[in-house]
PDB file of N, CA and C in Angstrom:
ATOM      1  N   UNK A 284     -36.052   8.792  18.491  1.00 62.00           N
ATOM      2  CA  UNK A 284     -37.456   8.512  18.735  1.00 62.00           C
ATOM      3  C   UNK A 284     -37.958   9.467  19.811  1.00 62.00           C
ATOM      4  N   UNK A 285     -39.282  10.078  19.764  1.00 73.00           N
ATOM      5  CA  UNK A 285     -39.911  11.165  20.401  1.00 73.00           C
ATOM      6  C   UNK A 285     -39.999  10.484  22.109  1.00 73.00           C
ATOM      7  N   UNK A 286     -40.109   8.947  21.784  1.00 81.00           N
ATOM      8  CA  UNK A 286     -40.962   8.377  23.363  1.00 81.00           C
ATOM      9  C   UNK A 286     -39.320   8.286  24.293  1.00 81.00           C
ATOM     10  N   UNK A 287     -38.325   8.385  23.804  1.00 83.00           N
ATOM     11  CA  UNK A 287     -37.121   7.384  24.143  1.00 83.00           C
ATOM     12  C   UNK A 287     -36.300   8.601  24.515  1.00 83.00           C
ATOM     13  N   UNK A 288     -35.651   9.407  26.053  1.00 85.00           N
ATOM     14  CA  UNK A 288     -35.098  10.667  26.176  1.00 85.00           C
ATOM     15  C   UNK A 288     -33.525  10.092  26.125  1.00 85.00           C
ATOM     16  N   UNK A 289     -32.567  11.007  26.397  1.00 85.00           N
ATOM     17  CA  UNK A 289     -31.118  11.015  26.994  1.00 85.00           C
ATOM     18  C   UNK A 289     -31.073   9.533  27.955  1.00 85.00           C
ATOM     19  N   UNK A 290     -31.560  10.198  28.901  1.00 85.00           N
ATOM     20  CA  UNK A 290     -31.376   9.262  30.492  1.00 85.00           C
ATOM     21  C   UNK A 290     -31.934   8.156  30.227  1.00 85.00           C
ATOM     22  N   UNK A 291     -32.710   7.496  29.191  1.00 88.00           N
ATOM     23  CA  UNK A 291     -33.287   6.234  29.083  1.00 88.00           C
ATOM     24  C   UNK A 291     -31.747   5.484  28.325  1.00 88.00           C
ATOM     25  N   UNK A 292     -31.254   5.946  27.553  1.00 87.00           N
ATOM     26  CA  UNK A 292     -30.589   5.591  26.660  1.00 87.00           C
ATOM     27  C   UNK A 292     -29.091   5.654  27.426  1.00 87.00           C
ATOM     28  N   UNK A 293     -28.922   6.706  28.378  1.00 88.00           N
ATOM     29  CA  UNK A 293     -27.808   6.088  29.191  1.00 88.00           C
ATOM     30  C   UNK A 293     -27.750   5.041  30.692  1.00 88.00           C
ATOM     31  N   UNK A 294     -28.487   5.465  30.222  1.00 88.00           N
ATOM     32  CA  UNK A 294     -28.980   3.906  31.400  1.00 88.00           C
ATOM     33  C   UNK A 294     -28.698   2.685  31.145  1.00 88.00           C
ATOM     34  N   UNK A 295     -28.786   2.602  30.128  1.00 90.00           N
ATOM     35  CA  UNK A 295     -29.029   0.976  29.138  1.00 90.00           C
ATOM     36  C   UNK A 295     -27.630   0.357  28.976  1.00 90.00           C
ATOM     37  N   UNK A 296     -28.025  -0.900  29.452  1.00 91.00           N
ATOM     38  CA  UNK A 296     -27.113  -1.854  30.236  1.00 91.00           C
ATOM     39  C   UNK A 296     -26.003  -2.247  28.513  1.00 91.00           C
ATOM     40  N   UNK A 297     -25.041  -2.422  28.203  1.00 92.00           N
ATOM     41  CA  UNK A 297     -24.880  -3.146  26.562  1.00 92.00           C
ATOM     42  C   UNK A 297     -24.124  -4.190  27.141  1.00 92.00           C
ATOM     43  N   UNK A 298     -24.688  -5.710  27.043  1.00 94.00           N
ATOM     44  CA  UNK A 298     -24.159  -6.498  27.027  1.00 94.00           C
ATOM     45  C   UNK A 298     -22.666  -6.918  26.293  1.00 94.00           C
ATOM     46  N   UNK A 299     -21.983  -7.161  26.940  1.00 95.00           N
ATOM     47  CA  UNK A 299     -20.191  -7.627  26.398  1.00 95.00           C
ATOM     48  C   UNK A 299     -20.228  -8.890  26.433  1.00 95.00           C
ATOM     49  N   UNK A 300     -19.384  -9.722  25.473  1.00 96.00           N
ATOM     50  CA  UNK A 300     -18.728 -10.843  25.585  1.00 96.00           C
ATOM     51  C   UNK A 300     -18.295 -10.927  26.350  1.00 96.00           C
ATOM     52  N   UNK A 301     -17.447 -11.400  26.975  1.00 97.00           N
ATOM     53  CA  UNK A 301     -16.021 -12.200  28.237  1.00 97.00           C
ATOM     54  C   UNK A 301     -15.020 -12.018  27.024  1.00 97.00           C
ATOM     55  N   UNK A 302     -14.261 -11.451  28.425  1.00 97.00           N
ATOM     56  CA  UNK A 302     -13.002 -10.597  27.870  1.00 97.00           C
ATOM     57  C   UNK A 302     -12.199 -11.884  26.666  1.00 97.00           C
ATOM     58  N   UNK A 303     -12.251 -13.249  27.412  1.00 98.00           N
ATOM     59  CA  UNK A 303     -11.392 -13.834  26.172  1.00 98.00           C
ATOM     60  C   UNK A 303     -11.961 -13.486  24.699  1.00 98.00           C
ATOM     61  N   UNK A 304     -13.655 -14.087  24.589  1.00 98.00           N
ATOM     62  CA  UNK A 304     -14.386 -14.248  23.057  1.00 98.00           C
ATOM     63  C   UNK A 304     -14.061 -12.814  22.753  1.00 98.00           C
ATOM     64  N   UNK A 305     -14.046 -11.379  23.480  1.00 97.00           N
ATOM     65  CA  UNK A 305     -13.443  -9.993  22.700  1.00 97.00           C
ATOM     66  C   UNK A 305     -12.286 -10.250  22.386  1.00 97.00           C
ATOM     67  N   UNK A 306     -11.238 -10.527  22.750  1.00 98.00           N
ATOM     68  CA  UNK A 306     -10.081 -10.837  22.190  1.00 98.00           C
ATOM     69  C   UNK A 306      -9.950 -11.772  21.228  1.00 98.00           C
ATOM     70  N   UNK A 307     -10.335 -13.030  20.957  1.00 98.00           N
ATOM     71  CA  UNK A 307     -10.788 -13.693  19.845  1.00 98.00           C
ATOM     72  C   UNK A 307     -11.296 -13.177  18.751  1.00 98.00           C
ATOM     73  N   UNK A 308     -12.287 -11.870  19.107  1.00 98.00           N
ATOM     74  CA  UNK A 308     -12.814 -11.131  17.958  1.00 98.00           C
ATOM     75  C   UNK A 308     -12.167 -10.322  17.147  1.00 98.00           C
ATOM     76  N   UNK A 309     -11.547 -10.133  18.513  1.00 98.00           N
ATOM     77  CA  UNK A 309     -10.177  -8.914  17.691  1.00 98.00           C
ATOM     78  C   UNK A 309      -9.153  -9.580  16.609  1.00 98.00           C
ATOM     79  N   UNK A 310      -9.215 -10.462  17.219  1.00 98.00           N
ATOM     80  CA  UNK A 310      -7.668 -11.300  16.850  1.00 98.00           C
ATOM     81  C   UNK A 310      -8.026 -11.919  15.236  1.00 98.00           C
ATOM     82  N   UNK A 311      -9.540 -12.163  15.437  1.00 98.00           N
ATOM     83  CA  UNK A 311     -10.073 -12.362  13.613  1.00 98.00           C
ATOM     84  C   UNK A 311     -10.372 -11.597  13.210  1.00 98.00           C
ATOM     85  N   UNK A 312     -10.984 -10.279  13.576  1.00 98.00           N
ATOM     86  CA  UNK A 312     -11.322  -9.620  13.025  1.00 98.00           C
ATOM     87  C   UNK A 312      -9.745  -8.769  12.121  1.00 98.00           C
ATOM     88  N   UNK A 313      -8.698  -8.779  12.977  1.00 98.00           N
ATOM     89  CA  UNK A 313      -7.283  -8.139  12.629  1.00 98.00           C
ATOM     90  C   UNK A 313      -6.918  -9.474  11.227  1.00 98.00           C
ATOM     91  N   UNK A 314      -7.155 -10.435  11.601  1.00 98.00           N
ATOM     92  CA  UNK A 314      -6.678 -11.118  10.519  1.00 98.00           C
ATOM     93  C   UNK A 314      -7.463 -10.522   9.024  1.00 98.00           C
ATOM     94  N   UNK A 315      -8.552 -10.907   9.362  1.00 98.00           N
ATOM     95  CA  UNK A 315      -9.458 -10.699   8.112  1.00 98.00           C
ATOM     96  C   UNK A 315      -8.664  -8.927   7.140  1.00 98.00           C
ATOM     97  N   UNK A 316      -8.901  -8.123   8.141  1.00 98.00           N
ATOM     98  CA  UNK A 316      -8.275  -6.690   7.814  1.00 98.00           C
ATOM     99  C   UNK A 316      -7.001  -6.808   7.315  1.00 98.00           C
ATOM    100  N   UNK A 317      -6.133  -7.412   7.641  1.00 98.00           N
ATOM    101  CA  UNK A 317      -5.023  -8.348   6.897  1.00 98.00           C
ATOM    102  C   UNK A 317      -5.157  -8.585   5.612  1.00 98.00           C
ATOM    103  N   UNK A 318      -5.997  -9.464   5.309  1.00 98.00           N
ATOM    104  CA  UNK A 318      -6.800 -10.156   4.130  1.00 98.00           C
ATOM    105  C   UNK A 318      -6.956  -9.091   3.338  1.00 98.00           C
ATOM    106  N   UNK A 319      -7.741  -8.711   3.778  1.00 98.00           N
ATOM    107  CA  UNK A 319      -8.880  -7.116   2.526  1.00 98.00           C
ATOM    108  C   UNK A 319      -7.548  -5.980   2.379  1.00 98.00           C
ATOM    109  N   UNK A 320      -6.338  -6.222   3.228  1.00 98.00           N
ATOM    110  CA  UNK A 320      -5.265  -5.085   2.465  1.00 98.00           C
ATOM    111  C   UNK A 320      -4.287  -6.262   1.317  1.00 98.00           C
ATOM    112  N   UNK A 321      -4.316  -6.803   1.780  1.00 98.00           N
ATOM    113  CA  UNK A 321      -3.783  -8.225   0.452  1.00 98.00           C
ATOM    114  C   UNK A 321      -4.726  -8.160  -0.487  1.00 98.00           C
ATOM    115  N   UNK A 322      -5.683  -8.084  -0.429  1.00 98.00           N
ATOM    116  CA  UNK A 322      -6.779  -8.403  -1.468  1.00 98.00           C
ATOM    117  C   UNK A 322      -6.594  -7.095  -2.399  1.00 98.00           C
ATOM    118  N   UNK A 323      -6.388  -5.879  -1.346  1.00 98.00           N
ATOM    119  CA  UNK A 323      -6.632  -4.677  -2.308  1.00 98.00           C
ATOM    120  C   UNK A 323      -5.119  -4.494  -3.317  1.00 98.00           C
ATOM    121  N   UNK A 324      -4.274  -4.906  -2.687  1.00 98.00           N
ATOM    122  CA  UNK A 324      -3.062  -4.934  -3.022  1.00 98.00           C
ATOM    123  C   UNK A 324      -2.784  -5.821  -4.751  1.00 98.00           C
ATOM    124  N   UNK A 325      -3.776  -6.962  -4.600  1.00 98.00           N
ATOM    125  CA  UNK A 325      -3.518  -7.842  -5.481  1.00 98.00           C
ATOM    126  C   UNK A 325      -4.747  -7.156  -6.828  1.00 98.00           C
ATOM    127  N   UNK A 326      -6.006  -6.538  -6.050  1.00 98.00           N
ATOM    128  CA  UNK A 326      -6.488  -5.722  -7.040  1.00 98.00           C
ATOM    129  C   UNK A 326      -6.090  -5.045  -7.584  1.00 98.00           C
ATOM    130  N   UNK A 327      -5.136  -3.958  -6.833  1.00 98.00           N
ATOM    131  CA  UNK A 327      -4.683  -2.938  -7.750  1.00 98.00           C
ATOM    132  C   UNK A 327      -3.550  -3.397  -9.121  1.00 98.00           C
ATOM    133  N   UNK A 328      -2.885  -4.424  -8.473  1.00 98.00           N
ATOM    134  CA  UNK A 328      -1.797  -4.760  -8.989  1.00 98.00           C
ATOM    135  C   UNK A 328      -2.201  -5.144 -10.118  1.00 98.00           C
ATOM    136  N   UNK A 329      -3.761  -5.811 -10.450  1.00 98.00           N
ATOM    137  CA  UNK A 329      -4.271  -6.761 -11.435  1.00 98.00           C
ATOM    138  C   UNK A 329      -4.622  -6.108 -12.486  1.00 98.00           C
ATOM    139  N   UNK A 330      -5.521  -4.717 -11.851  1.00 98.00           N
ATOM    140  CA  UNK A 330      -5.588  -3.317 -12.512  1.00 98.00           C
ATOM    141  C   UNK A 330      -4.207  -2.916 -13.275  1.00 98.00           C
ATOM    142  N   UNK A 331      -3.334  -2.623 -13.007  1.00 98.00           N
ATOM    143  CA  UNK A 331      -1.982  -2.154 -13.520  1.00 98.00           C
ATOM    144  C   UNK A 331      -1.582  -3.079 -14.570  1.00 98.00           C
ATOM    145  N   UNK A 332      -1.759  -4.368 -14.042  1.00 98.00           N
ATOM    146  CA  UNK A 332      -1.143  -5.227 -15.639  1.00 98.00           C
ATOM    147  C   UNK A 332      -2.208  -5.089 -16.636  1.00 98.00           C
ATOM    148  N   UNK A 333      -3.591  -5.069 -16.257  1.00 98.00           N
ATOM    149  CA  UNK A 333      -4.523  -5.319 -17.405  1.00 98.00           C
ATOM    150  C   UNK A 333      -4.458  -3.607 -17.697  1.00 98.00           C
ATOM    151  N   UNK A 334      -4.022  -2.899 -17.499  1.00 97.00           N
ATOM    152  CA  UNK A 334      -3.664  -1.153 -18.220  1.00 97.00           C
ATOM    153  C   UNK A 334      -2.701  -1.731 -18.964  1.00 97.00           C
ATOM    154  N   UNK A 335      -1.702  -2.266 -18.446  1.00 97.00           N
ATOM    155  CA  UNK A 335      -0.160  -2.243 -19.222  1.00 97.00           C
ATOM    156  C   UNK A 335      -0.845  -3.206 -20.490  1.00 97.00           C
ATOM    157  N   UNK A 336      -1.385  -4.178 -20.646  1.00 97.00           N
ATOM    158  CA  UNK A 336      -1.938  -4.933 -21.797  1.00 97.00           C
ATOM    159  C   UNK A 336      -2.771  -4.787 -22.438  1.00 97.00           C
ATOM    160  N   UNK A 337      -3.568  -3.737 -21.679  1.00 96.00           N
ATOM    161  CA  UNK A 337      -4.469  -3.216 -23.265  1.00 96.00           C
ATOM    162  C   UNK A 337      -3.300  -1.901 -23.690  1.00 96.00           C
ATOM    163  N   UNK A 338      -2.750  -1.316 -23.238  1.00 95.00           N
ATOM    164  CA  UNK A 338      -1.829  -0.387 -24.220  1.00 95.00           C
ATOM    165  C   UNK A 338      -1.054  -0.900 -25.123  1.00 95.00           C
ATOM    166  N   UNK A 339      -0.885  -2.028 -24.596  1.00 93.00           N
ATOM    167  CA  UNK A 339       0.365  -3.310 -25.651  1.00 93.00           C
ATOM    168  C   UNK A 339      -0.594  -3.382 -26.688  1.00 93.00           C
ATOM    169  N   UNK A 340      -1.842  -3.916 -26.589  1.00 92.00           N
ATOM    170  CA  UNK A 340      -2.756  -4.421 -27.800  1.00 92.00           C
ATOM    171  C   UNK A 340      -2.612  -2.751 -28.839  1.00 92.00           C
ATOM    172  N   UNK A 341      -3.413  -2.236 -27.632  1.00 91.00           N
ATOM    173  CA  UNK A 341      -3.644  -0.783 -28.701  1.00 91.00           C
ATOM    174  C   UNK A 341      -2.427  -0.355 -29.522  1.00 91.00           C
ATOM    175  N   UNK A 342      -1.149  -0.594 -28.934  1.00 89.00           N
ATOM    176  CA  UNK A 342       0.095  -0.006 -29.946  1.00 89.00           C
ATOM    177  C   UNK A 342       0.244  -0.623 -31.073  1.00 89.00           C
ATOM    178  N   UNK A 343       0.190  -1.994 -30.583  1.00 87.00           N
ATOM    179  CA  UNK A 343      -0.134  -2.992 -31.455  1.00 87.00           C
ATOM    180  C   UNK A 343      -0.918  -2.841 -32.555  1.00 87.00           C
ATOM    181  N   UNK A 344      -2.294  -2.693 -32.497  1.00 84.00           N
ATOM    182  CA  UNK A 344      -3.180  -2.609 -33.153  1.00 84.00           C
ATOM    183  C   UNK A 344      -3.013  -1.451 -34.352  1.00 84.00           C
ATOM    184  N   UNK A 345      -2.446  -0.487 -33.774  1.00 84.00           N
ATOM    185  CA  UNK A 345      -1.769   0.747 -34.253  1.00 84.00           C
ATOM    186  C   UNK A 345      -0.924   0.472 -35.313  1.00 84.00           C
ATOM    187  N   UNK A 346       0.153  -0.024 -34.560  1.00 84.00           N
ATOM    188  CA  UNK A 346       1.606  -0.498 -35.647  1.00 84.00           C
ATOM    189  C   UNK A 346       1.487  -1.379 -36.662  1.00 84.00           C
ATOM    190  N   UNK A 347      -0.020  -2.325 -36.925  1.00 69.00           N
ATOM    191  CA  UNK A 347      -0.459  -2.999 -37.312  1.00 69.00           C
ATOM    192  C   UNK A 347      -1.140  -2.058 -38.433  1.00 69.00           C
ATOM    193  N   UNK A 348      -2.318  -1.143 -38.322  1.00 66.00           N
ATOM    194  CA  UNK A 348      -3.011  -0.517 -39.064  1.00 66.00           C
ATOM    195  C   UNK A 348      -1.394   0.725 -40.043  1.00 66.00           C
ATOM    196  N   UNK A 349      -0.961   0.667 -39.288  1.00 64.00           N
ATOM    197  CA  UNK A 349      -0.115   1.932 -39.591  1.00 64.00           C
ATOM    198  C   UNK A 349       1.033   0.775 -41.244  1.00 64.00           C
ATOM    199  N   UNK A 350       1.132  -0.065 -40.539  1.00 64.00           N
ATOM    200  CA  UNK A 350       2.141  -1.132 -41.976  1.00 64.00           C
ATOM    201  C   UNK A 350       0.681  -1.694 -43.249  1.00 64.00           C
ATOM    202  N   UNK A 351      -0.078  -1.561 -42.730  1.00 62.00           N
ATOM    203  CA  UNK A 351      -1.366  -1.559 -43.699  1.00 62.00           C
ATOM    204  C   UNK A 351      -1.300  -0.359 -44.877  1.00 62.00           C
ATOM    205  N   UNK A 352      -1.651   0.763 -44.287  1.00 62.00           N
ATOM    206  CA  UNK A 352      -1.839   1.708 -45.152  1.00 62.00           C
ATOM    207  C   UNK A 352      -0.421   1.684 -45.891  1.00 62.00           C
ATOM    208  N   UNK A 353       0.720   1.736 -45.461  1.00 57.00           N
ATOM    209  CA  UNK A 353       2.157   1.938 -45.897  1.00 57.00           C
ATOM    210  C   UNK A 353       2.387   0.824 -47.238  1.00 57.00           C
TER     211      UNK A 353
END
């Protein structure tokens, strides 16, 4: 902003929690981050079987069309 210089902006006070509620924050916030690498973990994993089962269908579907024509 044109009205707002350097020195206004280092000046400016930023209110903190108390040291315990930061540590509390941390301490959930680390859990949660926990969480979302489990989560991604169980995504990918969910990804990989539903690849491995549509290739099953498709071979399938294949080996199926293929005893048709025969």
């Amino acid at each position: 902003m044109k009205n707002i210089g350097r020195e206004q902006i280092k000046d400016l006070l930023i209110p903190l929690p108390p040291e315990v509620e930061q540590q509390a924050i941390f301490s959930k916030v680390d859990q949660l981050m926990q969480l979302c690498g489990k989560l991604e973990q169980h995504i990918q994993q969910s990804k990989e079987e539903a690849e491995a089962l549509m290739k099953a269908v498709m071979q399938e579907a294949l080996q199926v069309q293929e005893e048709v024509i025969f």
